[in-house]
Amino acid sequence: MRTRTGIAALWVGLCAVAVTGFLPASAVAERAPAAPPAGLTESLEQAVADGFPGVVAYTRNGERESRVAAGVADTASGERARPDHRFRIASNTKSFVSTVLLQLEGEGRLSLGDSVEKWLPGVVRGNGNDGRTITLRQLLDHTSGIYDPTTEPEFFAPYLELHDRDHLYTPREVVARAVRHAPAFAAPDHGWEYSNTNYLLAGLVIEAVTHRSASAEIRRRILEPLGLKDTSFPLTDPVVRGPHLHGYDLEGQDVTRFSPSYDWTAGAMISTVDDLARFHRALFGGKLLRPAQQRELLTTVQPDGTPVAYGLGVQRMDLPCGSGSDGRPPVGVWLTDGGGPGYTSYSFTTVDGERQLVIALNVYDLGADLKHQAPFPLSKGILKAQTAALCG
């Protein structure tokens, strides 16, 4: 879900205070496992000591890969966390969605300059909202100004107050709630505001263009060609299938069971650290998009007052390395992140493509987030993991 500028930026702020074509599955070389970067295991253990029941991580340096886990996947049974455990990836889903739209543009089936109205006539209308003035690009880079009802406590009342974890929302129902509100700014492209509604509309556009479900298009275009066998896109199923991390709130309540319907193409997917790493290596390595669309993916806008620049479903930032007095410069990274009931995760790829870190932790307190409070334990172990894996 993540309602603001991103999990990674939040970590930095909190801890500082404290077509080339598809890459077929058969063409993805298996790499020999390597020892984890120095300090990585200790950083994950610190995160567990600071309040996360479990944490799993994947790292890559060149062709050398490592996988590390600490803590437990299930506090009730004591099952240990494993790197192959699945988890809800929340807003990491957005990079899959933007990839499909960019592929469609590369095929000449749409343009990112198309209006929302062209593909979804009458859907974005009323209270100052006008789909005729909003482009598909403005959906993907969050400059549309369309309201996000998932920032409202009452939106989640069925789940958090009535304890109906199976409650269903349809994408069009969420969009309808959004356009009951005025836009965040006077006109599209006159500001920046993160809104999950943008990506629900993007999913509806995929369906309007292809006449197939958004989940089927993601599976056909990304999951199957890349061999992402542990990645899925549940529409209404509230259960995480297969071996998985259980997800918790800050009080230790198990919130693994949770309908993904409200999040859909904004954040409903389930994956593993390995699958996310494989996808992002292909994406940032230019294997999934034609050159023109790759440039569009990586063209960013800079929200005021944040260290993160936002592209089309991906983000760009400089990670601090060291104290600044030891001569190590910041490292530029592309990233995606996600935070939703029970799970926090992010995926970093250095700009040169040489290093990756994908990490998943099993706490995210939606109630705290809705109160604008930190939704997970504050642990410097996460920044230490970033340093260990990405700074060298």
Coordinates of C-alpha atoms in Angstrom, one line a residue:
M1 CA 0.0 0.0 0.0
R2 CA 2.3 2.7 1.3
T3 CA 0.5 6.0 1.2
R4 CA 3.3 8.4 1.0
T5 CA 6.7 8.8 -0.7
G6 CA 8.1 5.4 0.0
I7 CA 9.4 3.0 2.6
A8 CA 13.0 3.5 1.7
A9 CA 12.9 7.3 2.1
L10 CA 11.1 6.8 5.4
W11 CA 13.9 4.5 6.6
V12 CA 16.5 7.1 5.7
G13 CA 14.7 9.8 7.6
L14 CA 13.8 7.8 10.7
C15 CA 17.2 6.2 11.1
A16 CA 19.0 9.5 10.5
V17 CA 17.3 10.9 13.4
A18 CA 18.2 7.9 15.3
V19 CA 12.7 -4.0 -27.8
T20 CA 15.6 -6.1 -26.6
G21 CA 12.8 -8.6 -25.9
F22 CA 12.0 -10.8 -23.0
L23 CA 14.6 -12.7 -21.1
P24 CA 13.3 -16.3 -21.3
A25 CA 13.4 -18.4 -18.1
S26 CA 15.8 -20.8 -19.8
A27 CA 18.2 -18.0 -20.5
V28 CA 18.5 -16.9 -16.9
A29 CA 21.8 -18.3 -15.7
E30 CA 22.0 -19.9 -12.3
R31 CA 24.7 -18.4 -10.2
A32 CA 26.7 -20.0 -7.5
P33 CA 25.8 -19.0 -4.0
A34 CA 28.4 -16.9 -2.2
A35 CA 29.0 -15.8 1.3
P36 CA 26.8 -12.8 2.3
P37 CA 28.4 -9.4 2.4
A38 CA 30.3 -8.6 5.6
G39 CA 27.9 -7.3 8.2
L40 CA 24.7 -8.4 6.5
T41 CA 23.8 -11.3 8.7
E42 CA 24.5 -9.1 11.8
S43 CA 22.3 -6.3 10.5
L44 CA 19.4 -8.7 9.9
E45 CA 19.8 -10.1 13.4
Q46 CA 19.8 -6.5 14.8
A47 CA 16.5 -5.9 13.0
V48 CA 15.0 -9.0 14.7
A49 CA 16.3 -7.9 18.0
D50 CA 14.7 -4.5 17.4
G51 CA 11.2 -6.0 17.0
F52 CA 10.8 -7.7 13.6
P53 CA 9.9 -11.4 14.1
G54 CA 11.6 -12.3 10.9
V55 CA 13.6 -10.9 7.9
V56 CA 14.8 -12.4 4.7
A57 CA 17.2 -10.9 2.2
Y58 CA 18.8 -11.5 -1.2
T59 CA 22.0 -9.8 -2.4
R60 CA 24.0 -9.8 -5.6
N61 CA 27.4 -8.4 -6.4
G62 CA 28.2 -9.0 -10.0
E63 CA 27.4 -12.7 -10.5
R64 CA 27.8 -13.6 -6.8
E65 CA 24.5 -14.1 -5.0
S66 CA 23.7 -14.7 -1.4
R67 CA 20.5 -15.3 0.7
V68 CA 20.1 -14.7 4.4
A69 CA 17.3 -15.1 6.9
A70 CA 16.9 -14.3 10.6
G71 CA 14.2 -14.8 13.1
V72 CA 10.9 -16.6 12.6
A73 CA 8.3 -16.8 9.9
D74 CA 5.6 -17.7 12.4
T75 CA 5.6 -16.6 16.0
A76 CA 3.0 -19.2 16.9
S77 CA 4.8 -22.3 15.6
G78 CA 8.4 -20.9 15.9
E79 CA 9.0 -21.8 12.2
R80 CA 12.3 -20.2 11.2
A81 CA 12.3 -17.6 8.4
R82 CA 13.8 -18.8 5.1
P83 CA 14.9 -16.9 2.1
D84 CA 12.4 -18.8 -0.1
H85 CA 9.4 -17.7 2.0
R86 CA 6.7 -15.7 0.1
F87 CA 5.3 -12.4 1.3
R88 CA 2.9 -9.7 0.1
I89 CA 5.0 -7.2 -1.9
A90 CA 2.5 -4.4 -1.7
S91 CA 3.5 -1.4 -3.8
N92 CA 6.4 -3.3 -5.4
T93 CA 3.5 -4.4 -7.6
K94 CA 3.5 -1.0 -9.3
S95 CA 6.7 -1.7 -11.2
F96 CA 5.1 -4.8 -12.8
V97 CA 2.1 -2.7 -13.9
S98 CA 4.2 0.2 -15.3
T99 CA 6.2 -2.4 -17.2
V100 CA 3.1 -3.8 -18.9
L101 CA 1.8 -0.3 -19.9
L102 CA 5.3 0.6 -21.3
Q103 CA 5.4 -2.6 -23.3
L104 CA 2.0 -1.8 -24.7
E105 CA 3.3 1.6 -25.7
G106 CA 6.3 0.0 -27.4
E107 CA 3.9 -2.2 -29.4
G108 CA 2.0 0.9 -30.6
R109 CA -1.2 0.0 -28.8
L110 CA -1.3 3.1 -26.6
S111 CA 0.7 6.2 -25.8
L112 CA 1.6 7.5 -22.4
G113 CA 0.3 10.8 -23.7
D114 CA -3.2 9.4 -24.1
S115 CA -5.8 10.8 -21.8
V116 CA -7.4 8.5 -19.2
E117 CA -10.7 9.5 -20.8
K118 CA -9.7 7.8 -24.1
W119 CA -9.5 4.4 -22.5
L120 CA -11.8 4.8 -19.5
P121 CA -14.6 7.2 -20.7
G122 CA -16.5 8.8 -17.9
V123 CA -14.6 7.0 -15.1
V124 CA -12.7 10.1 -13.9
R125 CA -15.3 12.8 -13.7
G126 CA -16.7 15.2 -11.1
N127 CA -15.6 17.3 -8.2
G128 CA -12.9 18.9 -10.3
N129 CA -11.6 15.6 -11.7
D130 CA -11.4 15.3 -15.4
G131 CA -10.0 12.3 -17.1
R132 CA -9.7 14.3 -20.4
T133 CA -6.9 16.3 -18.8
I134 CA -5.0 13.5 -17.2
T135 CA -2.5 11.4 -19.1
L136 CA -1.4 7.8 -18.6
R137 CA 2.1 9.1 -17.8
Q138 CA 0.7 11.3 -15.0
L139 CA -0.9 8.2 -13.5
L140 CA 2.3 6.3 -13.4
D141 CA 4.5 9.1 -12.0
H142 CA 1.8 10.3 -9.5
T143 CA 1.3 13.8 -11.0
S144 CA -2.4 13.3 -11.7
G145 CA -3.6 14.8 -8.4
I146 CA -6.3 12.1 -8.1
Y147 CA -7.3 11.4 -4.5
D148 CA -6.3 8.2 -2.6
P149 CA -9.1 6.9 -0.4
T150 CA -6.8 4.3 1.1
T151 CA -5.4 7.1 3.2
E152 CA -8.6 7.2 5.2
P153 CA -9.2 5.2 8.4
E154 CA -12.9 4.7 7.4
F155 CA -11.8 2.9 4.2
F156 CA -10.2 0.2 6.3
A157 CA -12.9 0.1 8.9
P158 CA -14.3 -3.3 7.6
Y159 CA -10.9 -4.8 8.1
L160 CA -9.6 -3.1 11.3
E161 CA -12.8 -2.3 13.2
L162 CA -15.3 -5.0 12.0
H163 CA -12.5 -7.6 11.7
D164 CA -13.7 -8.8 8.4
R165 CA -10.4 -9.6 6.8
D166 CA -12.2 -11.1 3.7
H167 CA -14.0 -7.8 2.9
L168 CA -14.0 -7.1 -0.9
Y169 CA -13.6 -3.9 -2.7
T170 CA -13.6 -3.7 -6.5
P171 CA -11.2 -1.4 -8.3
R172 CA -14.0 0.7 -9.8
E173 CA -15.5 1.1 -6.3
V174 CA -12.2 2.5 -5.0
V175 CA -11.9 4.8 -8.0
A176 CA -15.5 6.0 -7.5
R177 CA -14.7 6.8 -3.9
A178 CA -11.6 8.7 -5.1
V179 CA -13.4 11.0 -7.5
R180 CA -15.9 12.1 -4.8
H181 CA -12.9 14.2 -3.6
A182 CA -11.4 17.2 -5.3
P183 CA -7.9 16.7 -6.8
A184 CA -4.8 17.4 -4.7
F185 CA -3.7 20.3 -6.9
A186 CA -5.2 22.7 -9.4
A187 CA -4.3 20.8 -12.5
P188 CA -2.4 17.6 -13.5
D189 CA 1.4 18.0 -13.5
H190 CA 1.2 21.0 -11.1
G191 CA 2.2 18.9 -8.1
W192 CA 3.1 15.4 -6.9
E193 CA 1.1 13.2 -4.6
Y194 CA 1.4 9.5 -4.2
S195 CA -2.0 7.9 -4.9
N196 CA -2.9 4.2 -5.2
T197 CA -5.8 5.2 -7.3
N198 CA -3.4 6.0 -10.1
Y199 CA -2.4 2.4 -10.4
L200 CA -5.9 1.1 -10.1
L201 CA -6.7 3.2 -13.1
A202 CA -3.5 1.9 -14.8
G203 CA -4.8 -1.6 -14.3
L204 CA -8.1 -0.7 -15.8
V205 CA -6.4 0.8 -18.8
I206 CA -4.4 -2.5 -19.3
E207 CA -7.7 -4.3 -19.4
A208 CA -9.3 -1.8 -21.8
V209 CA -6.4 -2.1 -24.2
T210 CA -5.8 -5.8 -24.1
H211 CA -9.3 -7.1 -23.4
R212 CA -7.7 -9.5 -20.9
S213 CA -7.3 -9.2 -17.1
A214 CA -4.4 -7.2 -15.8
S215 CA -3.2 -10.2 -13.8
A216 CA -3.2 -12.3 -16.9
E217 CA -1.2 -9.8 -18.8
I218 CA 1.4 -9.5 -16.0
R219 CA 1.6 -13.3 -15.9
R220 CA 1.9 -13.7 -19.7
R221 CA 4.4 -10.8 -20.2
I222 CA 6.6 -11.0 -17.1
L223 CA 6.1 -13.9 -14.8
E224 CA 6.2 -16.7 -17.3
P225 CA 9.0 -15.4 -19.5
L226 CA 11.2 -14.7 -16.5
G227 CA 10.3 -18.0 -14.7
L228 CA 8.9 -16.2 -11.6
K229 CA 7.3 -19.4 -10.3
D230 CA 6.8 -18.1 -6.8
T231 CA 5.1 -14.8 -7.8
S232 CA 1.3 -14.6 -7.9
F233 CA -1.4 -12.0 -8.3
P234 CA -4.4 -12.9 -6.1
L235 CA -7.5 -10.9 -6.8
T236 CA -9.7 -11.7 -3.8
D237 CA -8.0 -14.7 -2.0
P238 CA -7.1 -13.4 1.5
V239 CA -4.6 -16.3 2.1
V240 CA -0.9 -16.4 1.3
R241 CA -0.5 -19.7 -0.4
G242 CA 2.7 -21.9 -0.2
P243 CA 5.6 -21.4 2.2
H244 CA 5.4 -17.9 3.5
L245 CA 6.3 -15.4 6.2
H246 CA 3.4 -14.6 8.5
G247 CA 2.7 -10.8 8.7
Y248 CA 2.2 -8.9 12.0
D249 CA 1.2 -5.5 13.3
L250 CA 3.2 -3.7 16.0
E251 CA 1.3 -5.5 18.8
G252 CA 2.2 -8.9 17.4
Q253 CA -1.2 -9.7 16.0
D254 CA -1.1 -12.0 13.0
V255 CA -2.6 -10.1 10.0
T256 CA -1.5 -12.5 7.3
R257 CA -5.0 -13.2 6.3
F258 CA -6.1 -10.0 4.5
S259 CA -8.1 -9.5 1.3
P260 CA -5.9 -8.0 -1.4
S261 CA -8.9 -6.8 -3.4
Y262 CA -8.6 -3.1 -2.4
D263 CA -5.0 -3.0 -3.6
W264 CA -5.3 -4.8 -6.9
T265 CA -2.8 -3.3 -9.4
A266 CA -1.6 -0.9 -6.8
G267 CA -0.2 -3.6 -4.5
A268 CA -1.9 -7.1 -4.4
M269 CA 1.0 -9.3 -5.6
I270 CA 2.9 -11.9 -3.6
S271 CA 6.5 -12.9 -4.3
T272 CA 9.9 -13.9 -2.9
V273 CA 13.1 -12.0 -2.6
D274 CA 14.6 -14.1 -5.4
D275 CA 11.8 -13.5 -7.8
L276 CA 11.8 -9.8 -7.2
A277 CA 15.5 -9.7 -7.7
R278 CA 15.2 -11.5 -11.0
F279 CA 12.5 -9.2 -12.2
H280 CA 14.3 -6.0 -11.3
R281 CA 17.6 -7.3 -12.8
A282 CA 15.7 -7.8 -16.1
L283 CA 13.8 -4.5 -15.8
F284 CA 16.7 -2.2 -15.0
G285 CA 19.0 -4.2 -17.3
G286 CA 16.8 -3.2 -20.2
K287 CA 15.6 -6.7 -21.0
L288 CA 11.9 -6.0 -20.8
L289 CA 11.4 -2.7 -22.6
R290 CA 12.4 -1.1 -25.9
P291 CA 15.0 1.7 -25.5
A292 CA 12.5 4.6 -25.8
Q293 CA 10.2 3.0 -23.1
Q294 CA 13.2 2.3 -20.9
R295 CA 14.1 6.0 -21.0
E296 CA 10.5 6.8 -20.0
L297 CA 10.6 4.3 -17.1
L298 CA 13.6 6.1 -15.7
T299 CA 12.6 9.7 -16.3
T300 CA 11.8 11.1 -12.8
V301 CA 10.0 13.9 -11.0
Q302 CA 11.3 15.1 -7.7
P303 CA 8.7 15.6 -5.0
D304 CA 9.5 18.6 -2.8
G305 CA 11.4 17.9 0.4
T306 CA 12.2 14.2 -0.2
P307 CA 15.4 12.3 -1.1
V308 CA 13.5 10.2 -3.6
A309 CA 12.7 11.0 -7.3
Y310 CA 9.8 9.1 -8.8
G311 CA 9.9 7.5 -12.2
L312 CA 7.2 5.3 -13.7
G313 CA 6.5 2.8 -10.9
V314 CA 10.2 3.0 -9.8
Q315 CA 12.2 5.4 -7.6
R316 CA 15.7 6.9 -7.7
M317 CA 17.7 8.0 -4.7
D318 CA 21.3 8.2 -3.4
L319 CA 22.0 6.0 -0.4
P320 CA 24.5 7.4 2.1
C321 CA 27.6 5.2 2.5
G322 CA 29.5 5.7 5.7
S323 CA 29.6 8.9 7.8
G324 CA 30.8 11.1 5.0
S325 CA 34.2 11.5 6.7
D326 CA 35.5 8.2 5.5
G327 CA 35.6 9.3 1.8
R328 CA 32.8 6.9 0.6
P329 CA 30.4 8.8 -1.7
P330 CA 26.7 8.0 -1.8
V331 CA 25.6 5.2 -4.1
G332 CA 22.9 5.8 -6.7
V333 CA 20.1 3.2 -6.7
W334 CA 16.9 2.4 -8.4
L335 CA 14.3 1.0 -6.0
T336 CA 10.8 -0.1 -5.4
D337 CA 9.2 -0.7 -2.1
G338 CA 6.1 -1.8 -0.4
G339 CA 4.3 -1.6 2.9
G340 CA 0.9 -3.1 3.6
P341 CA -0.8 -5.2 6.3
G342 CA 1.9 -7.3 7.9
Y343 CA 4.8 -6.8 5.5
T344 CA 7.5 -4.3 4.7
S345 CA 9.8 -4.8 1.7
Y346 CA 12.1 -3.1 -0.7
S347 CA 14.3 -3.9 -3.7
F348 CA 17.4 -1.9 -4.6
T349 CA 19.5 -2.1 -7.8
T350 CA 22.5 0.1 -8.1
V351 CA 22.5 2.4 -11.1
D352 CA 25.4 0.5 -12.7
G353 CA 23.4 -2.7 -12.3
E354 CA 26.2 -4.4 -10.4
R355 CA 24.6 -4.8 -7.0
Q356 CA 21.2 -5.7 -5.7
L357 CA 19.5 -6.0 -2.3
V358 CA 16.0 -7.3 -1.8
I359 CA 14.7 -7.5 1.8
A360 CA 11.4 -8.4 3.4
L361 CA 10.3 -8.0 7.0
N362 CA 7.1 -9.2 8.5
V363 CA 5.8 -6.2 10.4
Y364 CA 3.6 -3.4 9.0
D365 CA 0.9 -1.8 11.1
L366 CA -1.7 -0.4 8.9
G367 CA -3.5 1.2 11.8
A368 CA -0.4 3.1 12.8
D369 CA 0.2 4.2 9.2
L370 CA -3.3 5.6 9.0
K371 CA -2.5 7.7 12.1
H372 CA 0.7 8.9 10.5
Q373 CA 2.9 6.9 12.9
A374 CA 5.8 4.7 12.1
P375 CA 4.2 1.4 11.0
F376 CA 7.2 -0.8 11.8
P377 CA 9.9 -1.0 14.5
L378 CA 12.7 1.5 14.0
S379 CA 15.9 -0.4 13.5
K380 CA 19.2 0.8 12.2
G381 CA 19.8 -2.7 11.2
I382 CA 18.0 -2.0 7.9
L383 CA 20.3 0.9 7.0
K384 CA 23.3 -1.3 8.0
A385 CA 22.0 -4.0 5.6
Q386 CA 21.8 -1.4 2.8
T387 CA 25.4 -0.4 3.5
A388 CA 26.7 -3.9 3.7
A389 CA 25.0 -5.0 0.4
L390 CA 25.2 -1.9 -1.7
C391 CA 28.2 0.3 -0.5
G392 CA 31.0 -2.3 -0.9

